Amino acid sequence: MKKKTEQLNDKMDKLISLAKRRGFIFQSSEIYGGFGAYDYGPLGVELKNNIKKAWWKLFVTDRSDMFGLDASILMNPKVWEASGHLKNFSDPLVDCKKCRKRFRADHLLELNSAEPKHEKEKISELPQTCPECGGELTAARNFNLMLKTFIGPVEDEGAVCYLRPETAGGIFTNFKNVLNSMRARVPFGIGQIGKAFRNEITTENWIYRTREFEQMEIEYFINSKDWKKKFEEWLELMKKWCEFLGIKKENLVLHEIEDKDRAFYSKRTVDFEYKYPFGTKELYGLAYRTDYDLSQHQKFSGEDLNYTDPVTGEKFLPHVIEPSLGVDRTILPVLLEAYSEVEARSGEDDAKHEKEVVLKLPYELAPIKVAILPLSKKEPLGEIAHKIEMDLRRNLVVQYDETGSIGKRYRRQDEIGTPFCVTVDFDSVADKKVTVRDRDSMSQDRILISELRNYLNNKLIR
Ligand code: GAP
């Protein structure tokens, strides 16, 4: 019998292999030996877009108190001076004097435990020897995570700028623009999805920690007296989001960050942690950041960022609640929760195997919604099937597959999480009906072609 941790690592290996084989996630620059980064393939990009679309709907367009934004990645470096990133955004780093490997000091503390260590500064507990070769480790020193670049033809200090380390900066600097252009009233929030870059010392665990990643962030501006109530509201919405993603309650840990481990300006932070196969680690964060951000930007820019309540006349600097979510960090639990191996589904397949993979993705997230499978390449089945394909493509992502036995074609679709397969057979010519097979129940319904689009849309679009 394999131990639970071995089974989980097996699952991770199988998932990584499936993701590559079926076009979800490839190693970046693979033909040049990789780069510690990942590219989303044809199915991966659909999955990722579906996640972003669902987040945007739930967190932004479903709400009357939210506005969207798409700010620049390259911003005035003063933004990062004001936010404190240039001075403080660093991780403690140690080197092995023998093998020259580099580690994050706080990660070394986690090596013997699956639990995350929130007390980054527990440097006194650090092991003295390299976990890889046993060599002596250097003392810990701070390493800034900002990715630097240059604007213009001369690479001097005056031309330095940074790839944003979080999307939040663009939201704070546009606070007044959104407030005025949208005639917004506090409380209101601004949501943004976009790339962020960090010069991580080590990238790890596939897409878990990378140097280039996407965030879905909200800065929600409030009157400080409302913070407790508003914090609870965002906490509930984030839990609802995790449920929507298919994350089981027992795999989610809400970690209330203790006073001594929080940033000095934050009065409450809750980390959403997920029980990954490689340990319980951060998935998302929710923080009450007081008025730290707007007061810093007010100070550094010289702009008055105060808000005057039009009803009470009260003038104040809004406080902020920040739900911050990683897109790539979302994809990992979504795939892990959806991945399942089931006993061979007898009667549907001619292949000899015991286990089959079904990716039980929520319908909204499945990259392909419907597969069209003509039983034979011969006419008139092809013509009927292509007509159905074109009709469904009007609003659904469809895949057409005419090769291999029908059992094999079902297996292919189950493996990538396609909720419905439509089989066109010889009876379809006379009765104008097709068979719709459900991924999870494997039930089969005979549906009139003229009603197929409605039938599928009713099931898929909630
Ligand atoms: N504005 C707050 C902020 O950026 P953070 O905890 O540093 O907070 C927010 O990042 C989220 O971004 C994390 O909870 C995680 O989901 C994602 N994230 C952070 N660093 C990442 C990395 N190196 N690779 C992938 N995702 C990352």
XYZ file of C-alpha atoms and ligand atoms in Angstrom:
489
model
C 0.000 0.000 0.000
C 1.334 3.431 -0.909
C 1.451 6.105 1.799
C -0.945 9.065 1.422
C 1.919 11.477 0.557
C 3.192 9.091 -2.151
C -0.312 8.820 -3.615
C -0.586 12.603 -3.682
C 2.776 13.001 -5.397
C 1.711 10.329 -7.888
C -1.379 12.419 -8.585
C 0.709 15.528 -9.134
C 3.015 13.651 -11.560
C 0.046 12.246 -13.443
C -1.535 15.672 -13.644
C 1.634 17.321 -14.972
C 1.950 14.593 -17.583
C -1.722 14.859 -18.597
C -1.456 18.651 -18.791
C 1.428 18.377 -21.224
C 0.066 15.483 -23.289
C -3.360 17.069 -23.732
C -2.315 20.674 -24.377
C -3.021 22.379 -21.037
C 0.428 23.404 -19.781
C 3.865 23.172 -21.418
C 7.293 24.008 -20.107
C 8.318 27.436 -21.392
C 11.244 27.476 -23.867
C 11.216 23.670 -23.674
C 13.279 23.160 -26.829
C 16.030 25.244 -25.172
C 15.950 23.272 -21.923
C 13.211 25.270 -20.151
C 13.304 28.447 -18.076
C 11.522 27.626 -14.799
C 8.342 28.982 -16.392
C 5.212 27.533 -17.998
C 3.109 28.235 -21.064
C -0.605 27.599 -21.340
C -1.485 25.483 -24.378
C -4.742 25.470 -26.375
C -6.788 23.864 -23.589
C -4.922 25.637 -20.781
C -5.660 29.057 -22.201
C -9.378 28.214 -22.420
C -9.361 27.034 -18.792
C -7.491 30.135 -17.681
C -9.805 32.472 -19.611
C -12.840 30.716 -18.116
C -11.451 31.229 -14.590
C -10.795 34.913 -15.252
C -14.235 35.358 -16.836
C -15.968 33.712 -13.868
C -13.963 35.808 -11.363
C -14.691 39.014 -13.252
C -18.408 38.220 -13.212
C -18.648 37.225 -9.537
C -16.331 39.900 -8.153
C -16.861 42.804 -10.564
C -19.815 42.899 -12.980
C -22.347 41.156 -10.688
C -21.915 44.010 -8.210
C -23.021 47.627 -8.401
C -20.186 48.744 -6.079
C -17.339 47.451 -8.287
C -15.487 48.863 -11.294
C -12.942 47.251 -13.610
C -9.491 48.472 -14.621
C -6.603 47.485 -16.872
C -3.531 49.482 -15.822
C 0.013 49.493 -17.215
C 2.606 46.945 -16.187
C 5.413 49.502 -16.397
C 4.683 52.378 -14.051
C 6.501 55.414 -12.675
C 9.108 53.936 -10.253
C 7.851 56.343 -7.582
C 4.793 54.095 -7.248
C 7.033 51.339 -5.843
C 8.920 53.779 -3.664
C 5.620 54.883 -2.133
C 4.307 51.331 -1.698
C 7.507 50.294 0.062
C 8.353 47.593 -2.509
C 11.728 49.077 -3.433
C 12.844 49.074 0.186
C 11.049 46.139 1.762
C 9.887 43.641 -0.856
C 12.494 41.010 -0.185
C 12.957 37.427 0.916
C 15.740 36.077 3.142
C 18.221 34.113 1.071
C 20.983 31.613 1.937
C 23.614 29.990 -0.305
C 25.334 26.647 0.034
C 29.090 27.255 0.128
C 29.741 23.809 -1.373
C 27.207 23.163 -4.161
C 26.339 26.882 -4.641
C 22.591 26.158 -4.530
C 20.449 29.037 -3.366
C 17.459 28.682 -0.995
C 14.824 30.889 0.559
C 15.586 30.780 4.263
C 11.909 30.571 5.229
C 11.492 27.619 2.843
C 14.262 25.715 4.597
C 12.186 25.995 7.750
C 9.350 24.242 5.969
C 11.393 21.339 4.721
C 10.595 19.080 7.641
C 6.966 20.015 7.805
C 4.019 20.191 5.450
C 2.768 23.243 7.341
C 3.695 26.721 6.101
C 5.890 28.775 8.404
C 4.382 32.215 8.717
C 7.118 33.535 10.905
C 9.581 34.325 8.145
C 11.998 35.829 10.616
C 12.605 32.660 12.613
C 16.087 32.678 11.180
C 17.578 31.327 14.424
C 15.816 28.029 13.705
C 17.515 27.745 10.313
C 19.391 24.553 9.520
C 23.137 25.147 9.230
C 23.683 22.646 6.416
C 22.504 22.368 2.825
C 19.492 20.020 2.443
C 20.885 18.806 -0.917
C 24.603 18.158 -0.296
C 25.166 18.739 3.421
C 27.546 21.669 2.740
C 27.756 24.737 4.991
C 25.152 27.478 4.436
C 25.879 31.217 4.409
C 24.085 33.562 6.819
C 20.688 34.814 5.575
C 20.598 38.105 3.660
C 17.742 39.976 2.036
C 17.134 39.743 -1.681
C 14.803 42.240 -3.399
C 12.177 40.602 -5.609
C 11.546 43.515 -7.970
C 12.336 42.770 -11.622
C 14.271 45.683 -13.012
C 14.389 46.905 -16.593
C 15.334 50.089 -18.483
C 13.268 52.561 -20.483
C 14.937 54.156 -23.533
C 18.301 53.602 -25.213
C 20.638 54.356 -22.283
C 20.788 51.825 -19.468
C 21.637 54.232 -16.637
C 20.054 54.816 -13.217
C 17.672 57.447 -14.617
C 16.230 54.898 -17.050
C 15.456 52.209 -14.450
C 11.905 51.012 -14.115
C 10.253 47.862 -12.789
C 7.835 45.225 -13.967
C 4.968 45.515 -11.484
C 5.199 42.980 -8.622
C 1.420 43.141 -8.057
C -1.521 44.652 -9.907
C -2.545 46.676 -6.834
C -0.224 49.633 -7.635
C -2.208 50.580 -10.745
C -5.439 50.454 -8.765
C -4.245 52.847 -6.048
C -2.843 55.343 -8.552
C -6.185 55.345 -10.406
C -8.310 55.715 -7.273
C -9.212 59.342 -7.989
C -9.704 58.747 -11.719
C -12.248 55.997 -11.116
C -13.892 57.868 -8.252
C -14.447 60.973 -10.405
C -15.159 59.415 -13.807
C -17.649 56.875 -12.432
C -19.173 59.238 -9.833
C -18.484 56.465 -7.347
C -19.332 56.646 -3.673
C -17.415 54.983 -0.869
C -17.699 52.062 -0.266
C -16.663 50.982 -3.730
C -13.963 48.779 -5.201
C -11.749 48.449 -8.256
C -10.936 45.035 -9.696
C -8.120 44.179 -12.051
C -6.712 41.067 -13.701
C -3.192 41.116 -15.050
C 0.373 39.920 -15.063
C 2.728 40.472 -12.162
C 6.454 39.736 -11.980
C 8.713 38.791 -9.090
C 12.332 37.782 -9.172
C 11.614 34.725 -7.004
C 14.781 33.097 -5.686
C 13.408 29.693 -6.502
C 10.481 28.754 -8.672
C 8.806 25.609 -7.387
C 6.037 23.060 -7.643
C 5.157 23.480 -11.289
C 2.864 26.526 -11.661
C 2.666 27.175 -7.886
C 5.519 29.660 -7.694
C 6.755 31.327 -10.870
C 8.429 34.625 -11.706
C 5.690 35.706 -14.104
C 2.106 35.079 -13.033
C -1.355 36.570 -13.156
C -3.313 38.125 -10.343
C -6.987 38.953 -9.864
C -6.987 41.746 -7.301
C -9.478 44.075 -5.685
C -8.902 47.182 -3.638
C -12.145 47.956 -1.838
C -12.295 51.503 -0.462
C -14.228 52.015 2.767
C -14.857 54.305 5.686
C -12.706 52.829 8.475
C -15.697 52.406 10.772
C -17.106 49.736 8.424
C -14.013 47.544 8.140
C -15.118 44.562 10.258
C -18.413 44.112 8.419
C -16.858 44.600 4.963
C -14.015 42.201 5.764
C -16.548 39.480 6.637
C -18.433 40.114 3.392
C -15.282 39.629 1.286
C -14.333 36.570 3.306
C -17.702 35.013 2.482
C -17.396 35.874 -1.216
C -13.937 34.312 -1.391
C -15.282 31.144 0.269
C -18.121 31.074 -2.275
C -15.519 31.404 -5.066
C -13.523 28.450 -3.698
C -16.710 26.385 -3.587
C -17.496 27.343 -7.193
C -14.015 26.147 -8.210
C -14.806 22.718 -6.789
C -12.412 23.019 -3.836
C -13.550 20.611 -1.125
C -13.999 22.149 2.334
C -11.548 19.670 3.858
C -8.791 20.838 1.481
C -9.128 24.532 2.336
C -7.555 26.086 5.447
C -8.428 29.621 6.510
C -5.396 30.874 8.371
C -5.899 33.877 10.600
C -2.489 35.593 10.555
C -1.304 36.488 14.030
C -0.476 40.077 15.011
C 3.275 39.514 15.069
C 3.292 38.019 11.544
C 1.173 40.678 9.851
C 2.503 43.723 8.008
C 2.575 46.606 10.532
C -0.231 48.480 8.726
C -2.648 45.532 8.493
C -5.220 45.035 11.236
C -6.457 41.671 9.955
C -5.195 39.225 7.344
C -6.615 35.819 6.464
C -4.621 33.510 4.217
C -6.606 31.010 2.213
C -4.405 27.910 2.191
C -4.855 24.778 0.147
C -3.700 21.272 0.997
C -1.490 20.780 -2.068
C 0.233 17.410 -2.556
C 3.478 19.205 -1.603
C 2.097 20.695 1.635
C -0.438 23.182 2.950
C 0.430 26.456 1.279
C -0.999 29.863 0.470
C -3.598 30.053 -2.235
C -5.026 33.558 -1.733
C -4.884 36.438 0.727
C -7.466 38.780 2.206
C -6.111 41.799 4.065
C -7.436 44.900 5.792
C -4.653 47.360 4.942
C -6.039 50.419 6.807
C -5.249 53.700 4.962
C -1.586 52.769 4.468
C -1.680 52.676 0.665
C -3.574 55.871 -0.061
C -1.662 57.784 2.620
C 1.670 56.656 1.139
C 0.602 57.608 -2.407
C -0.769 60.919 -1.140
C 2.548 61.633 0.560
C 4.774 60.647 -2.381
C 2.647 62.184 -5.168
C 1.502 65.320 -3.393
C -2.069 64.691 -4.653
C -4.963 65.042 -2.245
C -6.589 61.586 -2.201
C -9.197 62.371 0.443
C -12.833 61.592 -0.161
C -15.727 63.802 0.909
C -18.979 62.007 1.650
C -21.675 63.894 -0.316
C -24.353 63.112 2.289
C -22.570 63.637 5.618
C -19.858 66.002 4.395
C -17.275 63.877 6.243
C -13.806 64.128 4.671
C -11.484 61.152 5.089
C -8.790 59.065 3.475
C -10.475 55.772 2.558
C -9.235 52.554 4.134
C -8.784 49.451 2.026
C -9.745 45.776 2.082
C -7.782 43.735 -0.415
C -8.824 40.297 -1.706
C -5.803 39.146 -3.728
C -5.982 35.996 -5.849
C -3.468 34.327 -8.158
C -4.789 32.934 -11.446
C -2.111 30.256 -11.773
C -2.497 29.323 -8.101
C -6.201 28.822 -8.882
C -5.545 26.479 -11.796
C -3.576 24.033 -9.669
C -6.323 23.230 -7.102
C -8.957 23.290 -9.846
C -7.074 20.556 -11.728
C -6.219 18.614 -8.561
C -9.838 18.580 -7.400
C -11.169 17.658 -10.841
C -8.671 14.869 -11.534
C -10.232 11.482 -10.868
C -9.516 7.934 -11.829
C -12.557 5.718 -12.241
C -12.964 2.024 -12.911
C -13.074 1.239 -16.648
C -16.493 2.232 -17.918
C -17.551 -1.102 -19.336
C -19.636 -1.312 -22.466
C -18.320 1.963 -23.881
C -14.800 0.961 -24.767
C -13.044 -1.789 -26.634
C -9.646 -1.076 -25.030
C -8.274 -3.279 -22.248
C -7.586 -1.168 -19.182
C -8.684 -0.940 -15.574
C -8.603 2.761 -14.839
C -9.802 5.749 -16.775
C -9.180 9.419 -16.109
C -12.085 11.836 -15.853
C -11.424 15.533 -15.305
C -14.577 16.532 -13.430
C -14.219 20.257 -14.019
C -17.114 22.586 -13.195
C -18.963 23.093 -16.506
C -18.147 26.826 -16.565
C -14.428 26.054 -16.445
C -14.223 23.140 -18.914
C -12.076 24.202 -21.911
C -14.203 22.288 -24.415
C -17.927 22.283 -23.721
C -19.118 19.831 -26.363
C -17.484 17.205 -28.581
C -19.092 16.242 -31.887
C -18.455 12.601 -32.730
C -19.798 11.238 -36.044
C -19.924 7.432 -35.848
C -18.500 7.161 -39.348
C -16.491 9.419 -41.632
C -18.848 8.429 -44.446
C -21.494 10.813 -45.760
C -24.080 11.909 -44.892
C -22.909 11.644 -41.237
C -19.981 14.034 -41.754
C -22.191 16.667 -43.309
C -24.769 16.456 -40.506
C -22.045 16.539 -37.837
C -20.291 19.568 -39.371
C -23.602 21.443 -39.546
C -24.166 20.769 -35.838
C -20.589 21.831 -35.116
C -21.016 25.189 -36.866
C -24.324 25.819 -35.112
C -22.903 25.096 -31.641
C -19.740 27.117 -32.296
C -21.896 30.255 -32.278
C -21.549 30.413 -28.497
C -19.755 27.286 -27.275
C -16.219 25.957 -27.585
C -16.551 22.754 -29.567
C -14.198 19.983 -30.657
C -14.840 17.761 -33.679
C -13.374 14.252 -33.483
C -13.964 11.563 -36.092
C -11.020 9.231 -35.456
C -10.884 6.015 -33.424
C -13.614 3.923 -31.836
C -16.420 5.782 -30.097
C -15.190 4.433 -26.730
C -11.728 5.862 -27.318
C -13.212 9.199 -28.326
C -15.308 9.339 -25.119
C -12.133 8.586 -23.101
C -10.266 11.427 -24.822
C -13.021 13.876 -23.932
C -13.357 12.609 -20.332
C -9.640 13.145 -19.845
C -9.919 16.843 -20.750
C -13.178 17.362 -18.867
C -15.631 17.887 -21.776
C -19.106 17.840 -20.170
C -21.043 16.587 -23.228
C -20.365 14.367 -26.252
C -22.773 14.412 -29.189
C -22.797 11.263 -31.304
C -24.172 11.381 -34.839
C -25.126 7.869 -36.030
C -26.901 6.304 -39.004
C -30.307 6.635 -37.294
C -29.697 10.397 -37.150
C -30.275 10.570 -40.927
C -33.883 9.410 -40.604
C -34.966 10.495 -37.093
C -32.999 13.803 -37.111
C -31.819 13.027 -33.562
C -28.393 12.657 -31.942
C -27.193 11.012 -28.728
C -25.923 13.326 -26.002
C -23.701 11.627 -23.441
C -23.083 13.171 -20.025
C -19.454 13.079 -18.761
C -20.287 12.379 -15.113
C -23.377 10.164 -15.163
C -22.633 8.649 -18.599
C -26.388 8.845 -19.206
C -27.378 9.144 -22.843
C -30.258 11.267 -24.128
C -31.649 11.158 -27.633
C -32.259 14.777 -28.679
C -33.714 16.331 -31.829
C -30.958 18.163 -33.739
C -33.208 21.223 -33.978
C -33.396 21.334 -30.160
C -29.755 20.456 -29.440
C -28.405 23.977 -29.039
C -31.096 24.933 -26.526
C -30.704 21.642 -24.690
C -26.940 22.112 -24.257
C -27.111 25.811 -23.439
C -29.672 25.133 -20.716
C -27.332 22.619 -19.139
C -24.091 24.532 -19.608
C -24.966 28.146 -18.994
C -26.201 28.704 -15.442
N -1.332 42.919 -3.467
C -1.086 41.907 -2.495
C -0.262 40.821 -2.992
O 0.261 40.859 -4.087
P 0.699 38.480 -2.327
O 0.294 37.548 -1.210
O 2.117 38.797 -2.467
O -0.179 39.788 -2.107
C -1.225 37.695 -3.904
O 0.164 37.895 -3.701
C -1.485 36.379 -4.592
O -0.745 36.285 -5.819
C -1.029 35.147 -3.782
O -1.978 34.783 -2.808
C -0.922 34.127 -4.889
O -2.198 33.630 -5.230
C -0.372 34.944 -6.065
N 1.095 34.850 -6.154
C 2.012 35.558 -5.440
N 3.271 35.231 -5.799
C 3.170 34.286 -6.757
C 4.122 33.540 -7.541
N 5.430 33.731 -7.411
N 3.655 32.637 -8.441
C 2.319 32.459 -8.601
N 1.382 33.135 -7.897
C 1.781 34.040 -6.992
